[in-house]
Amino acid sequence: MFVYADHAATTKMSDAALKAYTMTAEEVYGNPSSLHSAGQRAKEVLTACRERIASVLGADAREIYFTSGGSESDNQAILSAAYAGKKKGKCKLVSTAIEHHAVFHTLNKLKKEGFEVVLLPVGENGIVSVSDVEAALGDDVALVSVMLANNEIGTIQPVEAIGALCKARGILFHTDAVQAVGHIPVQVDAIGCDYLALSAHKFGGPKGVGALYVRRGAPLSSLIEGGAQERGKRAGTEDLPAIAAMTAALEASVSDMDAASALLKHLQDKLIAGLETIPHCALNGDRTRRLPGNVSFCFEGIEGESLLLLLDEKGICASSGSACTSGSLDPSHVLLAIGRVHDVAHGSLRLTLGTDNTEAQIDYTIAAVKEVVDYLRNMSPVWRDLREGRRSYIL
Ligand SMILES: *Cc1c(COP(=O)(O)O)cnc(C)c1O
């Protein structure tokens, strides 16, 4: 059986998106900056997409900037606010310990440039405390950046309360909403954010396209110099087929949201209940305040990488929370932030579901994870030490 359970990494393009993509690529190939009729037709489509995306988010079309995706949007928002703040003597940036690398590494770059970066801790449930955010605010803060929903453990952050705090103090607020948009309701005024990043491929759109919402009046500088596209803030000929596909995907996922969310919650509950029958494991992140379809676990006494490879042999595409790429053996900063010790954090598994997943796939996945965890534990010297009492269980 083939089970794609890595929707937080990327999704398959939806039918609506594919249709919009091919239709636009075939028929609307003019350059929106060209003055002739083919260009003007493309410009009309571009304008309509901007309006439709703005409408879904409760924004004004002039507040939507098309980008190459979530990473670019995060970078542009954070750098714009930081450099604008610096000119006014505000050199402090407040964020959390569980942000995506697109935020985390941008903050690190600014830290090297002399900014003070405060990364607030999260509770064991993977949620930042509003009073911690409040305590970190002051006249020297250029930007607060708190993600809407976490990509590893799915926890939903109290962004509305944080937005209200920032607004009351006139502090700019950015939220990385890449995991949330298209999956849970997202309205820029309810959140009270000045910047919001989204990415098409996380909600059934194509890869390499996204958007940045920027509230009118909030500072915005460009990362890419060139033509005057996107009101001079993002040079480069617009990828109109991708933008049209992103727009169609967003509308489709929003109109299907209630049904999708109910189905995903049902599959998620079933998967969590099934995996919890495995001894010495723990669900990562808050049980209820999490994205529908996100299931993240740590299993004691195993290595997440081996688990992934063996699941892949059984046709299951999953992810581990750990960032063991490019030779780094550091476990995920998110799992460490919720208090998992190194050894436990290494035994992580993230399964993120989509509406194509079925009950039968969930049953199959539960059985496969049980079998593989058992197999790996039987080979693990750490597990033998635990069983024979030379080490004590943490989970
Ligand atoms: C995927 C993701 C990103 C990066 O988006 P890209 O479009 O892949 O650059 C940023 N933040 C979060 C939370 C994500 O899940």
Short mmCIF file of C-alpha atoms and ligand atoms in Angstrom, two decimals:
data_model
loop_
_atom_site.label_atom_id
_atom_site.label_comp_id
_atom_site.label_asym_id
_atom_site.label_seq_id
_atom_site.Cartn_x
_atom_site.Cartn_y
_atom_site.Cartn_z
CA MET A 1 0.00 0.00 0.00
CA PHE A 2 1.24 3.52 -0.77
CA VAL A 3 0.51 6.11 1.90
CA TYR A 4 1.51 9.74 1.44
CA ALA A 5 1.52 11.13 4.97
CA ASP A 6 3.86 14.09 4.59
CA HIS A 7 1.47 16.91 3.72
CA ALA A 8 3.27 19.37 5.99
CA ALA A 9 6.31 18.99 3.72
CA THR A 10 4.31 19.52 0.57
CA THR A 11 1.00 18.61 -1.01
CA LYS A 12 -0.03 17.29 -4.38
CA MET A 13 -1.57 19.99 -6.60
CA SER A 14 -5.34 20.01 -6.37
CA ASP A 15 -7.48 19.51 -9.46
CA ALA A 16 -8.57 23.14 -9.33
CA ALA A 17 -4.93 24.27 -9.18
CA LEU A 18 -3.80 22.02 -12.05
CA LYS A 19 -6.65 23.22 -14.20
CA ALA A 20 -5.91 26.88 -13.49
CA TYR A 21 -2.21 26.24 -14.09
CA THR A 22 -2.58 24.66 -17.54
CA MET A 23 -5.32 27.04 -18.62
CA THR A 24 -3.22 30.08 -17.70
CA ALA A 25 -0.01 28.66 -19.18
CA GLU A 26 -1.75 27.87 -22.43
CA GLU A 27 -3.90 30.92 -22.82
CA VAL A 28 -2.53 33.79 -20.76
CA TYR A 29 1.14 33.74 -21.63
CA GLY A 30 1.67 37.49 -22.08
CA ASN A 31 3.95 39.40 -19.74
CA PRO A 32 1.78 41.45 -17.35
CA SER A 33 4.19 44.36 -17.80
CA SER A 34 3.71 44.46 -21.60
CA LEU A 35 1.48 47.17 -22.96
CA HIS A 36 -0.09 45.11 -25.76
CA SER A 37 -3.33 43.19 -25.48
CA ALA A 38 -1.69 39.87 -24.50
CA GLY A 39 0.17 41.67 -21.71
CA GLN A 40 -2.94 43.50 -20.57
CA ARG A 41 -4.89 40.24 -20.47
CA ALA A 42 -2.18 38.77 -18.22
CA LYS A 43 -2.26 41.87 -16.05
CA GLU A 44 -6.02 41.50 -15.63
CA VAL A 45 -5.60 37.89 -14.51
CA LEU A 46 -2.84 38.94 -12.11
CA THR A 47 -5.03 41.69 -10.64
CA ALA A 48 -7.94 39.31 -10.27
CA CYS A 49 -5.75 36.75 -8.45
CA ARG A 50 -4.48 39.43 -6.09
CA GLU A 51 -8.05 40.48 -5.30
CA ARG A 52 -9.21 36.90 -4.78
CA ILE A 53 -6.35 36.06 -2.42
CA ALA A 54 -6.88 39.31 -0.53
CA SER A 55 -10.56 38.51 -0.21
CA VAL A 56 -9.88 35.07 1.31
CA LEU A 57 -7.60 36.64 3.93
CA GLY A 58 -9.84 39.64 4.62
CA ALA A 59 -7.17 41.95 3.22
CA ASP A 60 -7.03 44.67 0.58
CA ALA A 61 -5.58 43.68 -2.81
CA ARG A 62 -2.89 46.38 -2.41
CA GLU A 63 -1.62 44.52 0.64
CA ILE A 64 -0.78 41.29 -1.24
CA TYR A 65 2.69 40.77 -2.75
CA PHE A 66 3.45 37.64 -4.77
CA THR A 67 6.71 35.90 -3.92
CA SER A 68 8.48 32.60 -4.57
CA GLY A 69 7.02 31.03 -1.42
CA GLY A 70 7.05 30.92 2.34
CA SER A 71 10.80 31.31 2.78
CA GLU A 72 11.01 34.46 0.68
CA SER A 73 7.92 35.95 2.33
CA ASP A 74 9.33 35.32 5.81
CA ASN A 75 12.70 36.78 4.85
CA GLN A 76 11.21 39.90 3.29
CA ALA A 77 8.85 40.62 6.17
CA ILE A 78 11.47 40.18 8.88
CA LEU A 79 14.28 42.05 7.12
CA SER A 80 11.96 44.93 6.16
CA ALA A 81 10.71 45.42 9.70
CA ALA A 82 14.12 44.95 11.28
CA TYR A 83 15.91 47.48 9.08
CA ALA A 84 13.08 49.99 9.38
CA GLY A 85 13.21 49.57 13.17
CA LYS A 86 16.96 50.01 13.27
CA LYS A 87 16.64 53.45 11.65
CA LYS A 88 14.49 54.45 14.63
CA GLY A 89 16.89 52.89 17.14
CA LYS A 90 14.79 49.75 17.69
CA CYS A 91 17.15 46.80 17.54
CA LYS A 92 15.30 44.04 19.39
CA LEU A 93 13.46 41.20 17.66
CA VAL A 94 11.11 38.93 19.60
CA SER A 95 10.23 35.45 18.34
CA THR A 96 9.88 31.88 19.59
CA ALA A 97 12.07 28.81 19.94
CA ILE A 98 9.93 26.80 17.51
CA GLU A 99 9.94 28.89 14.33
CA HIS A 100 10.61 27.47 10.87
CA HIS A 101 14.18 27.81 9.62
CA ALA A 102 13.05 30.53 7.20
CA VAL A 103 12.37 32.71 10.26
CA PHE A 104 15.00 31.26 12.58
CA HIS A 105 17.91 31.68 10.17
CA THR A 106 16.80 35.16 9.12
CA LEU A 107 16.81 36.17 12.79
CA ASN A 108 20.28 34.61 13.18
CA LYS A 109 21.55 36.66 10.28
CA LEU A 110 20.18 39.82 11.93
CA LYS A 111 21.75 38.81 15.23
CA LYS A 112 25.15 38.69 13.53
CA GLU A 113 24.41 42.22 12.27
CA GLY A 114 23.94 43.45 15.83
CA PHE A 115 20.24 42.95 16.53
CA GLU A 116 19.20 41.52 19.87
CA VAL A 117 17.09 38.41 19.24
CA VAL A 118 14.85 37.05 21.97
CA LEU A 119 13.55 33.53 21.33
CA LEU A 120 10.75 32.87 23.78
CA PRO A 121 10.37 29.33 25.12
CA VAL A 122 7.21 27.29 24.62
CA GLY A 123 5.47 25.09 27.13
CA GLU A 124 5.57 21.29 27.03
CA ASN A 125 2.46 21.57 24.90
CA GLY A 126 4.39 23.46 22.20
CA ILE A 127 2.55 26.75 22.69
CA VAL A 128 4.12 30.11 23.52
CA SER A 129 2.70 31.99 26.48
CA VAL A 130 1.07 35.33 25.76
CA SER A 131 2.38 36.78 29.02
CA ASP A 132 5.93 35.81 28.04
CA VAL A 133 5.44 37.74 24.81
CA GLU A 134 4.03 40.69 26.73
CA ALA A 135 6.96 40.71 29.13
CA ALA A 136 9.41 40.87 26.22
CA LEU A 137 7.80 43.92 24.62
CA GLY A 138 9.22 47.40 24.93
CA ASP A 139 10.08 50.57 23.01
CA ASP A 140 13.19 48.91 21.62
CA VAL A 141 11.29 46.10 19.83
CA ALA A 142 11.32 46.40 16.03
CA LEU A 143 9.31 43.24 15.33
CA VAL A 144 7.53 40.32 16.92
CA SER A 145 7.46 37.18 14.78
CA VAL A 146 5.36 34.23 15.95
CA MET A 147 4.22 31.47 13.63
CA LEU A 148 0.52 30.70 13.36
CA ALA A 149 0.90 26.92 13.36
CA ASN A 150 4.04 24.87 13.80
CA ASN A 151 5.22 22.72 10.91
CA GLU A 152 6.64 19.90 13.04
CA ILE A 153 4.20 19.40 15.86
CA GLY A 154 1.20 21.26 14.45
CA THR A 155 0.54 23.43 17.50
CA ILE A 156 -1.54 26.55 16.93
CA GLN A 157 -0.16 29.67 18.58
CA PRO A 158 -2.24 32.41 20.27
CA VAL A 159 -1.51 34.88 17.48
CA GLU A 160 -4.68 36.92 17.99
CA ALA A 161 -3.75 37.79 21.57
CA ILE A 162 -0.17 38.48 20.51
CA GLY A 163 -1.38 40.65 17.65
CA ALA A 164 -3.52 42.68 20.05
CA LEU A 165 -0.56 43.24 22.39
CA CYS A 166 1.62 44.42 19.52
CA LYS A 167 -1.06 46.66 18.09
CA ALA A 168 -1.64 48.37 21.45
CA ARG A 169 2.08 49.19 21.62
CA GLY A 170 2.58 50.09 17.96
CA ILE A 171 4.99 47.17 17.45
CA LEU A 172 5.12 45.42 14.07
CA PHE A 173 3.93 41.80 14.11
CA HIS A 174 4.74 39.10 11.54
CA THR A 175 3.20 35.67 11.47
CA ASP A 176 4.41 32.73 9.41
CA ALA A 177 1.03 31.27 8.47
CA VAL A 178 2.40 28.80 5.92
CA GLN A 179 1.01 25.72 7.70
CA ALA A 180 -2.29 27.38 8.55
CA VAL A 181 -3.54 29.05 5.38
CA GLY A 182 -5.99 26.80 3.55
CA HIS A 183 -6.30 24.50 6.59
CA ILE A 184 -7.76 26.62 9.39
CA PRO A 185 -9.48 30.02 9.17
CA VAL A 186 -6.98 32.86 8.73
CA GLN A 187 -8.12 36.49 8.75
CA VAL A 188 -5.50 39.23 8.89
CA ASP A 189 -7.64 41.64 10.92
CA ALA A 190 -8.58 39.04 13.52
CA ILE A 191 -4.89 38.24 13.93
CA GLY A 192 -3.92 41.90 13.86
CA CYS A 193 -0.69 41.13 12.02
CA ASP A 194 1.29 43.58 9.90
CA TYR A 195 2.87 40.79 7.84
CA LEU A 196 1.66 37.28 7.04
CA ALA A 197 3.51 34.69 4.97
CA LEU A 198 1.83 31.94 2.97
CA SER A 199 3.01 29.32 0.51
CA ALA A 200 0.96 27.65 -2.24
CA HIS A 201 2.45 24.16 -2.10
CA LYS A 202 1.23 23.63 1.46
CA PHE A 203 -2.42 23.87 0.37
CA GLY A 204 -2.61 22.15 -3.00
CA GLY A 205 -0.91 24.82 -5.10
CA PRO A 206 2.36 24.60 -7.00
CA LYS A 207 5.82 24.80 -5.42
CA GLY A 208 7.84 27.99 -5.77
CA VAL A 209 5.02 30.48 -5.34
CA GLY A 210 3.59 32.22 -2.31
CA ALA A 211 2.50 35.58 -1.04
CA LEU A 212 3.27 38.11 1.62
CA TYR A 213 0.50 40.15 3.16
CA VAL A 214 1.76 43.58 4.26
CA ARG A 215 -0.61 45.88 6.11
CA ARG A 216 -0.85 49.33 4.51
CA GLY A 217 1.77 51.59 6.02
CA ALA A 218 4.02 48.79 7.30
CA PRO A 219 7.59 49.10 6.02
CA LEU A 220 8.55 46.94 3.07
CA SER A 221 11.90 46.83 1.31
CA SER A 222 12.79 44.64 -1.64
CA LEU A 223 15.05 41.60 -1.59
CA ILE A 224 15.34 41.48 -5.37
CA GLU A 225 16.19 44.51 -7.49
CA GLY A 226 15.08 44.87 -11.07
CA GLY A 227 11.80 45.79 -12.72
CA ALA A 228 8.88 47.51 -11.06
CA GLN A 229 6.74 44.40 -10.55
CA GLU A 230 4.78 44.10 -7.29
CA ARG A 231 4.77 47.88 -6.88
CA GLY A 232 8.55 47.96 -6.97
CA LYS A 233 8.91 45.59 -4.02
CA ARG A 234 9.65 42.32 -5.80
CA ALA A 235 11.30 42.44 -9.21
CA GLY A 236 10.93 39.64 -11.74
CA THR A 237 8.30 38.63 -14.27
CA GLU A 238 5.38 37.16 -12.38
CA ASP A 239 4.82 33.41 -12.66
CA LEU A 240 1.23 33.87 -13.68
CA PRO A 241 0.28 30.17 -14.14
CA ALA A 242 1.61 29.48 -10.64
CA ILE A 243 -0.17 32.50 -9.18
CA ALA A 244 -3.45 31.49 -10.84
CA ALA A 245 -3.00 27.93 -9.57
CA MET A 246 -2.26 29.17 -6.05
CA THR A 247 -5.41 31.31 -6.15
CA ALA A 248 -7.56 28.40 -7.33
CA ALA A 249 -6.00 26.08 -4.73
CA LEU A 250 -6.64 28.56 -1.95
CA GLU A 251 -10.27 29.08 -2.88
CA ALA A 252 -10.82 25.35 -3.23
CA SER A 253 -9.23 24.55 0.11
CA VAL A 254 -11.14 27.30 1.88
CA SER A 255 -14.50 26.24 0.43
CA ASP A 256 -13.74 22.65 1.41
CA MET A 257 -12.26 23.56 4.81
CA ASP A 258 -15.03 22.42 7.14
CA ALA A 259 -15.42 19.01 5.54
CA ALA A 260 -11.66 18.52 5.17
CA SER A 261 -11.03 19.53 8.73
CA ALA A 262 -13.67 17.15 10.08
CA LEU A 263 -12.25 14.26 8.06
CA LEU A 264 -8.66 15.05 9.02
CA LYS A 265 -9.54 15.34 12.70
CA HIS A 266 -11.23 11.97 12.54
CA LEU A 267 -8.24 10.31 10.84
CA GLN A 268 -5.86 12.11 13.20
CA ASP A 269 -7.70 10.89 16.31
CA LYS A 270 -7.70 7.36 14.97
CA LEU A 271 -3.99 7.47 14.16
CA ILE A 272 -3.09 9.00 17.53
CA ALA A 273 -5.18 6.42 19.42
CA GLY A 274 -3.56 3.60 17.43
CA LEU A 275 0.00 4.80 17.94
CA GLU A 276 -0.55 5.46 21.63
CA THR A 277 -0.98 1.72 22.18
CA ILE A 278 2.77 1.41 21.55
CA PRO A 279 4.52 1.47 24.94
CA HIS A 280 6.94 4.26 25.87
CA CYS A 281 5.89 6.80 23.30
CA ALA A 282 4.46 10.31 23.56
CA LEU A 283 2.45 12.62 21.37
CA ASN A 284 4.32 15.86 20.66
CA GLY A 285 2.39 19.08 21.04
CA ASP A 286 -0.97 20.02 22.47
CA ARG A 287 -3.66 17.40 21.99
CA THR A 288 -6.39 19.78 20.85
CA ARG A 289 -4.77 23.05 19.83
CA ARG A 290 -3.13 21.49 16.79
CA LEU A 291 -3.62 21.42 13.04
CA PRO A 292 -6.11 18.85 11.82
CA GLY A 293 -4.12 15.94 10.39
CA ASN A 294 -0.84 16.57 12.22
CA VAL A 295 0.40 13.57 14.22
CA SER A 296 3.85 13.86 15.80
CA PHE A 297 5.29 11.25 18.15
CA CYS A 298 8.48 10.36 19.93
CA PHE A 299 9.27 6.69 20.52
CA GLU A 300 11.83 5.88 23.14
CA GLY A 301 14.80 3.67 22.25
CA ILE A 302 14.84 4.12 18.46
CA GLU A 303 16.28 6.37 15.78
CA GLY A 304 13.77 8.34 13.74
CA GLU A 305 15.84 7.98 10.58
CA SER A 306 15.76 4.17 10.65
CA LEU A 307 12.05 4.30 11.36
CA LEU A 308 11.51 6.50 8.31
CA LEU A 309 13.54 4.28 6.00
CA LEU A 310 11.72 1.13 7.08
CA LEU A 311 8.33 2.82 6.77
CA ASP A 312 9.32 3.99 3.32
CA GLU A 313 10.02 0.34 2.39
CA LYS A 314 6.42 -0.34 3.37
CA GLY A 315 5.22 2.46 1.10
CA ILE A 316 4.66 5.04 3.83
CA CYS A 317 6.01 8.55 3.23
CA ALA A 318 6.54 10.19 6.61
CA SER A 319 8.99 12.60 8.16
CA SER A 320 11.05 12.77 11.31
CA GLY A 321 11.11 15.91 13.37
CA SER A 322 14.85 15.94 13.40
CA ALA A 323 16.98 17.95 11.06
CA CYS A 324 19.64 15.31 10.53
CA THR A 325 20.55 16.68 7.14
CA SER A 326 23.96 17.67 5.82
CA GLY A 327 25.87 15.75 8.44
CA SER A 328 24.29 17.47 11.41
CA LEU A 329 23.12 15.11 14.09
CA ASP A 330 21.32 17.79 16.04
CA PRO A 331 17.76 16.82 16.87
CA SER A 332 14.92 19.15 16.01
CA HIS A 333 15.00 22.50 17.82
CA VAL A 334 11.22 22.23 18.14
CA LEU A 335 11.31 18.90 20.00
CA LEU A 336 14.07 20.19 22.27
CA ALA A 337 11.97 23.31 22.92
CA ILE A 338 9.06 21.21 24.20
CA GLY A 339 11.43 19.50 26.60
CA ARG A 340 12.27 16.26 24.82
CA VAL A 341 15.80 15.18 25.72
CA HIS A 342 18.23 14.48 22.83
CA ASP A 343 17.80 10.69 22.81
CA VAL A 344 14.03 10.88 22.83
CA ALA A 345 13.93 13.70 20.27
CA HIS A 346 15.92 11.47 17.89
CA GLY A 347 13.12 8.90 17.92
CA SER A 348 10.54 11.16 16.35
CA LEU A 349 7.98 10.56 13.64
CA ARG A 350 5.71 13.10 11.95
CA LEU A 351 2.73 11.93 9.95
CA THR A 352 0.74 14.73 8.34
CA LEU A 353 -2.49 13.71 6.66
CA GLY A 354 -4.42 15.00 3.69
CA THR A 355 -7.94 14.46 2.42
CA ASP A 356 -6.77 11.71 0.05
CA ASN A 357 -5.79 9.53 3.02
CA THR A 358 -8.25 6.79 3.91
CA GLU A 359 -9.27 4.82 7.00
CA ALA A 360 -7.61 1.75 5.49
CA GLN A 361 -4.36 3.70 5.12
CA ILE A 362 -4.53 4.73 8.77
CA ASP A 363 -5.02 1.09 9.85
CA TYR A 364 -2.12 0.03 7.65
CA THR A 365 0.09 2.83 9.00
CA ILE A 366 -0.65 2.00 12.64
CA ALA A 367 0.23 -1.66 12.05
CA ALA A 368 3.38 -0.74 10.11
CA VAL A 369 4.65 1.71 12.75
CA LYS A 370 4.03 -0.86 15.50
CA GLU A 371 5.93 -3.52 13.62
CA VAL A 372 8.85 -1.28 12.72
CA VAL A 373 9.17 0.24 16.21
CA ASP A 374 9.18 -3.27 17.66
CA TYR A 375 11.78 -4.45 15.17
CA LEU A 376 14.08 -1.47 15.81
CA ARG A 377 13.73 -1.74 19.56
CA ASN A 378 14.69 -5.41 19.43
CA MET A 379 17.95 -4.45 17.74
CA SER A 380 18.64 -1.42 19.91
CA PRO A 381 21.25 -1.63 22.68
CA VAL A 382 19.59 1.39 24.32
CA TRP A 383 16.30 -0.49 24.42
CA ARG A 384 17.99 -3.54 25.97
CA ASP A 385 19.47 -1.29 28.67
CA LEU A 386 16.04 0.14 29.32
CA ARG A 387 14.39 -3.26 29.49
CA GLU A 388 17.04 -4.70 31.73
CA GLY A 389 16.90 -1.74 34.08
CA ARG A 390 20.39 -0.33 33.38
CA ARG A 391 18.74 2.88 32.20
CA SER A 392 15.41 4.33 33.18
CA TYR A 393 12.57 5.09 30.83
CA ILE A 394 11.85 8.73 30.15
CA LEU A 395 8.55 8.22 28.34
C1 LIG B 1 7.08 25.09 4.33
C2 LIG B 1 7.21 26.18 5.31
C3 LIG B 1 7.93 27.34 5.02
C4 LIG B 1 8.70 27.52 3.74
O1 LIG B 1 7.86 27.67 2.64
P1 LIG B 1 8.45 27.43 1.16
O2 LIG B 1 7.35 27.86 0.25
O3 LIG B 1 8.75 25.98 1.04
O4 LIG B 1 9.65 28.29 1.04
C5 LIG B 1 7.97 28.35 5.96
N1 LIG B 1 7.34 28.21 7.14
C6 LIG B 1 6.63 27.11 7.45
C7 LIG B 1 5.93 27.03 8.76
C8 LIG B 1 6.55 26.05 6.55
O5 LIG B 1 5.87 24.97 6.88
#
